[in-house]
């Protein structure tokens, strides 16, 4: 059973790896930049005051900050946390992302 769990986990990790590579490719092709951010606590952190408290999620859809009182849609709060994390890490992440290296324009020899 433990071996099966390990196999399932590696299959799942491989699938996420392919999705990440595909997103990076498509984003770069469209002129954008894919920024990876850690998902930890993005759904439990208040985007206004930064307080992390799992009690701030009274149900799946609602975020109600136990510190500052901000309330709203939980997905909206999480997406604002993800956006802030991405923006704060852009300087570091841009240079390390695949597909963001400078390229010669077509027809020009390197
Ligand atoms: Zn708050």
Coordinates of C-alpha atoms in Angstrom, one line a residue, residues 28-76:
X28 CA 6.6 32.9 -22.8
X29 CA 5.1 32.5 -26.3
X30 CA 2.4 35.0 -25.5
X31 CA 5.0 37.5 -24.3
X32 CA 4.4 36.9 -20.6
X33 CA 6.4 35.6 -17.7
X34 CA 5.4 32.6 -15.5
X35 CA 6.2 33.3 -11.9
X36 CA 6.1 30.4 -9.4
X37 CA 5.2 31.2 -5.9
X38 CA 4.9 29.0 -2.8
X39 CA 1.3 28.1 -2.1
X40 CA 1.7 27.8 1.6
X41 CA -0.8 29.8 3.6
X42 CA -2.1 31.8 0.6
X43 CA -5.6 30.8 1.5
X44 CA -5.2 31.5 5.3
X45 CA -3.3 34.8 5.1
X46 CA -5.2 38.1 5.1
X47 CA -4.1 40.1 2.0
X48 CA -4.7 43.3 4.0
X49 CA -2.8 42.8 7.3
X50 CA -0.9 39.6 6.7
X51 CA -2.4 37.7 9.6
X52 CA -2.3 34.0 9.1
X53 CA -5.1 32.2 10.9
X54 CA -7.0 29.2 9.7
X55 CA -10.0 30.3 11.7
X56 CA -10.3 33.2 9.2
X57 CA -12.0 30.6 6.9
X58 CA -15.4 30.0 8.5
X59 CA -16.4 28.1 5.3
X60 CA -14.9 27.2 1.9
X61 CA -16.0 30.4 0.2
X62 CA -15.6 33.0 2.9
X63 CA -12.6 34.8 4.3
X64 CA -13.1 36.8 7.5
X65 CA -9.8 38.1 9.0
X66 CA -9.6 37.5 12.8
X67 CA -7.2 40.4 13.1
X68 CA -8.3 43.4 11.0
X69 CA -11.8 42.2 10.2
X70 CA -11.6 42.3 6.3
X71 CA -14.1 40.0 4.8
X72 CA -14.8 38.8 1.3
X73 CA -14.5 35.9 -1.1
X74 CA -11.8 33.5 0.0
X75 CA -10.6 32.9 -3.6
X76 CA -10.2 36.7 -4.1

